[in-house]
Amino acid sequence: MIRSELIALVHKDQPGLSPREVEQIVASVFDAISKRLAEGGRVELRGFGTFTTRSRDGRVGRNPRTGEPVDVQPKRVPYFKPGKEMRHRLNV
């Protein structure tokens, strides 16, 4: 599902809201999740899952074209752990 499909689905379920309002709500939710993760926090959505970040150490990678070594800086990456109810729905 892409963002526009999500907006259309929410608009179908909530006909009292305009598509523009639904788009703003979806954008606000995604922005809030992104902001919290950027601060180093976590976001837990009961019945769905938890978004956190994990740290990756720096390493020496390789340029795929030339094969030359390239330093890869340490970084944080997003991580999602599905909740118990989500795992159950996927495996029914």
JSON list of C-alpha atoms in Angstrom, two decimals:
[
{"chain": "A", "resi": 1, "resn": "MET", "atom": "CA", "xyz": [0.00, 0.00, 0.00]},
{"chain": "A", "resi": 2, "resn": "ILE", "atom": "CA", "xyz": [1.29, 3.44, -0.86]},
{"chain": "A", "resi": 3, "resn": "ARG", "atom": "CA", "xyz": [0.53, 6.71, 0.89]},
{"chain": "A", "resi": 4, "resn": "SER", "atom": "CA", "xyz": [-2.20, 7.78, -1.57]},
{"chain": "A", "resi": 5, "resn": "GLU", "atom": "CA", "xyz": [-3.96, 4.41, -1.17]},
{"chain": "A", "resi": 6, "resn": "LEU", "atom": "CA", "xyz": [-3.87, 4.83, 2.62]},
{"chain": "A", "resi": 7, "resn": "ILE", "atom": "CA", "xyz": [-5.38, 8.31, 2.31]},
{"chain": "A", "resi": 8, "resn": "ALA", "atom": "CA", "xyz": [-8.13, 7.02, 0.00]},
{"chain": "A", "resi": 9, "resn": "LEU", "atom": "CA", "xyz": [-8.91, 4.15, 2.39]},
{"chain": "A", "resi": 10, "resn": "VAL", "atom": "CA", "xyz": [-9.16, 6.44, 5.43]},
{"chain": "A", "resi": 11, "resn": "HIS", "atom": "CA", "xyz": [-11.32, 8.89, 3.44]},
{"chain": "A", "resi": 12, "resn": "LYS", "atom": "CA", "xyz": [-13.65, 6.01, 2.47]},
{"chain": "A", "resi": 13, "resn": "ASP", "atom": "CA", "xyz": [-13.97, 5.00, 6.16]},
{"chain": "A", "resi": 14, "resn": "GLN", "atom": "CA", "xyz": [-14.43, 8.63, 7.31]},
{"chain": "A", "resi": 15, "resn": "PRO", "atom": "CA", "xyz": [-16.62, 10.33, 4.67]},
{"chain": "A", "resi": 16, "resn": "GLY", "atom": "CA", "xyz": [-17.11, 13.36, 6.93]},
{"chain": "A", "resi": 17, "resn": "LEU", "atom": "CA", "xyz": [-13.50, 14.36, 6.37]},
{"chain": "A", "resi": 18, "resn": "SER", "atom": "CA", "xyz": [-12.29, 15.90, 3.14]},
{"chain": "A", "resi": 19, "resn": "PRO", "atom": "CA", "xyz": [-9.43, 14.20, 1.28]},
{"chain": "A", "resi": 20, "resn": "ARG", "atom": "CA", "xyz": [-7.27, 17.24, 2.11]},
{"chain": "A", "resi": 21, "resn": "GLU", "atom": "CA", "xyz": [-7.99, 16.82, 5.85]},
{"chain": "A", "resi": 22, "resn": "VAL", "atom": "CA", "xyz": [-7.21, 13.09, 5.70]},
{"chain": "A", "resi": 23, "resn": "GLU", "atom": "CA", "xyz": [-3.94, 13.84, 3.91]},
{"chain": "A", "resi": 24, "resn": "GLN", "atom": "CA", "xyz": [-2.96, 16.32, 6.65]},
{"chain": "A", "resi": 25, "resn": "ILE", "atom": "CA", "xyz": [-3.81, 13.79, 9.37]},
{"chain": "A", "resi": 26, "resn": "VAL", "atom": "CA", "xyz": [-1.74, 11.03, 7.73]},
{"chain": "A", "resi": 27, "resn": "ALA", "atom": "CA", "xyz": [1.16, 13.43, 7.21]},
{"chain": "A", "resi": 28, "resn": "SER", "atom": "CA", "xyz": [0.96, 14.53, 10.86]},
{"chain": "A", "resi": 29, "resn": "VAL", "atom": "CA", "xyz": [1.09, 10.93, 12.09]},
{"chain": "A", "resi": 30, "resn": "PHE", "atom": "CA", "xyz": [4.09, 10.09, 9.92]},
{"chain": "A", "resi": 31, "resn": "ASP", "atom": "CA", "xyz": [5.85, 13.32, 10.93]},
{"chain": "A", "resi": 32, "resn": "ALA", "atom": "CA", "xyz": [5.26, 12.61, 14.63]},
{"chain": "A", "resi": 33, "resn": "ILE", "atom": "CA", "xyz": [6.70, 9.10, 14.28]},
{"chain": "A", "resi": 34, "resn": "SER", "atom": "CA", "xyz": [9.73, 10.39, 12.35]},
{"chain": "A", "resi": 35, "resn": "LYS", "atom": "CA", "xyz": [10.35, 13.21, 14.84]},
{"chain": "A", "resi": 36, "resn": "ARG", "atom": "CA", "xyz": [10.21, 10.88, 17.83]},
{"chain": "A", "resi": 37, "resn": "LEU", "atom": "CA", "xyz": [12.63, 8.41, 16.21]},
{"chain": "A", "resi": 38, "resn": "ALA", "atom": "CA", "xyz": [15.02, 11.25, 15.30]},
{"chain": "A", "resi": 39, "resn": "GLU", "atom": "CA", "xyz": [15.03, 12.25, 18.99]},
{"chain": "A", "resi": 40, "resn": "GLY", "atom": "CA", "xyz": [16.12, 8.71, 19.88]},
{"chain": "A", "resi": 41, "resn": "GLY", "atom": "CA", "xyz": [12.75, 7.66, 21.25]},
{"chain": "A", "resi": 42, "resn": "ARG", "atom": "CA", "xyz": [10.39, 4.86, 20.38]},
{"chain": "A", "resi": 43, "resn": "VAL", "atom": "CA", "xyz": [6.81, 4.74, 19.13]},
{"chain": "A", "resi": 44, "resn": "GLU", "atom": "CA", "xyz": [4.54, 1.93, 20.28]},
{"chain": "A", "resi": 45, "resn": "LEU", "atom": "CA", "xyz": [1.20, 1.34, 18.54]},
{"chain": "A", "resi": 46, "resn": "ARG", "atom": "CA", "xyz": [-0.70, -1.29, 20.52]},
{"chain": "A", "resi": 47, "resn": "GLY", "atom": "CA", "xyz": [-1.84, -4.18, 18.37]},
{"chain": "A", "resi": 48, "resn": "PHE", "atom": "CA", "xyz": [0.42, -3.07, 15.51]},
{"chain": "A", "resi": 49, "resn": "GLY", "atom": "CA", "xyz": [4.03, -2.84, 16.61]},
{"chain": "A", "resi": 50, "resn": "THR", "atom": "CA", "xyz": [6.92, -0.73, 17.84]},
{"chain": "A", "resi": 51, "resn": "PHE", "atom": "CA", "xyz": [9.20, 1.60, 15.89]},
{"chain": "A", "resi": 52, "resn": "THR", "atom": "CA", "xyz": [12.70, 2.16, 17.28]},
{"chain": "A", "resi": 53, "resn": "THR", "atom": "CA", "xyz": [16.16, 2.88, 15.96]},
{"chain": "A", "resi": 54, "resn": "ARG", "atom": "CA", "xyz": [19.26, 0.71, 16.05]},
{"chain": "A", "resi": 55, "resn": "SER", "atom": "CA", "xyz": [22.87, 1.79, 15.81]},
{"chain": "A", "resi": 56, "resn": "ARG", "atom": "CA", "xyz": [25.19, 0.44, 13.15]},
{"chain": "A", "resi": 57, "resn": "ASP", "atom": "CA", "xyz": [28.93, 0.64, 13.63]},
{"chain": "A", "resi": 58, "resn": "GLY", "atom": "CA", "xyz": [31.20, 2.21, 11.07]},
{"chain": "A", "resi": 59, "resn": "ARG", "atom": "CA", "xyz": [32.92, -0.21, 8.72]},
{"chain": "A", "resi": 60, "resn": "VAL", "atom": "CA", "xyz": [34.95, -0.45, 5.57]},
{"chain": "A", "resi": 61, "resn": "GLY", "atom": "CA", "xyz": [32.72, -1.14, 2.57]},
{"chain": "A", "resi": 62, "resn": "ARG", "atom": "CA", "xyz": [33.54, -1.55, -1.10]},
{"chain": "A", "resi": 63, "resn": "ASN", "atom": "CA", "xyz": [32.60, 0.58, -4.08]},
{"chain": "A", "resi": 64, "resn": "PRO", "atom": "CA", "xyz": [30.70, -1.90, -6.28]},
{"chain": "A", "resi": 65, "resn": "ARG", "atom": "CA", "xyz": [32.00, -0.36, -9.52]},
{"chain": "A", "resi": 66, "resn": "THR", "atom": "CA", "xyz": [35.67, -0.06, -8.72]},
{"chain": "A", "resi": 67, "resn": "GLY", "atom": "CA", "xyz": [36.08, -2.45, -5.79]},
{"chain": "A", "resi": 68, "resn": "GLU", "atom": "CA", "xyz": [37.96, 0.25, -3.86]},
{"chain": "A", "resi": 69, "resn": "PRO", "atom": "CA", "xyz": [37.50, 0.37, -0.06]},
{"chain": "A", "resi": 70, "resn": "VAL", "atom": "CA", "xyz": [35.12, 3.07, 1.20]},
{"chain": "A", "resi": 71, "resn": "ASP", "atom": "CA", "xyz": [34.67, 4.16, 4.81]},
{"chain": "A", "resi": 72, "resn": "VAL", "atom": "CA", "xyz": [31.03, 3.83, 5.91]},
{"chain": "A", "resi": 73, "resn": "GLN", "atom": "CA", "xyz": [30.22, 6.10, 8.86]},
{"chain": "A", "resi": 74, "resn": "PRO", "atom": "CA", "xyz": [28.34, 4.84, 11.94]},
{"chain": "A", "resi": 75, "resn": "LYS", "atom": "CA", "xyz": [24.61, 5.53, 11.70]},
{"chain": "A", "resi": 76, "resn": "ARG", "atom": "CA", "xyz": [21.20, 4.90, 13.20]},
{"chain": "A", "resi": 77, "resn": "VAL", "atom": "CA", "xyz": [18.61, 3.00, 11.18]},
{"chain": "A", "resi": 78, "resn": "PRO", "atom": "CA", "xyz": [14.86, 2.59, 11.77]},
{"chain": "A", "resi": 79, "resn": "TYR", "atom": "CA", "xyz": [13.65, -0.76, 13.08]},
{"chain": "A", "resi": 80, "resn": "PHE", "atom": "CA", "xyz": [10.10, -2.14, 13.32]},
{"chain": "A", "resi": 81, "resn": "LYS", "atom": "CA", "xyz": [9.05, -4.98, 15.58]},
{"chain": "A", "resi": 82, "resn": "PRO", "atom": "CA", "xyz": [5.52, -6.25, 14.93]},
{"chain": "A", "resi": 83, "resn": "GLY", "atom": "CA", "xyz": [3.24, -6.65, 17.92]},
{"chain": "A", "resi": 84, "resn": "LYS", "atom": "CA", "xyz": [1.70, -9.92, 19.09]},
{"chain": "A", "resi": 85, "resn": "GLU", "atom": "CA", "xyz": [-1.68, -9.21, 17.45]},
{"chain": "A", "resi": 86, "resn": "MET", "atom": "CA", "xyz": [-0.01, -8.30, 14.13]},
{"chain": "A", "resi": 87, "resn": "ARG", "atom": "CA", "xyz": [2.03, -11.52, 14.12]},
{"chain": "A", "resi": 88, "resn": "HIS", "atom": "CA", "xyz": [-1.12, -13.50, 14.88]},
{"chain": "A", "resi": 89, "resn": "ARG", "atom": "CA", "xyz": [-3.03, -11.86, 11.98]},
{"chain": "A", "resi": 90, "resn": "LEU", "atom": "CA", "xyz": [-0.19, -12.60, 9.57]},
{"chain": "A", "resi": 91, "resn": "ASN", "atom": "CA", "xyz": [0.02, -16.26, 10.54]},
{"chain": "A", "resi": 92, "resn": "VAL", "atom": "CA", "xyz": [-3.66, -17.22, 10.60]}
]
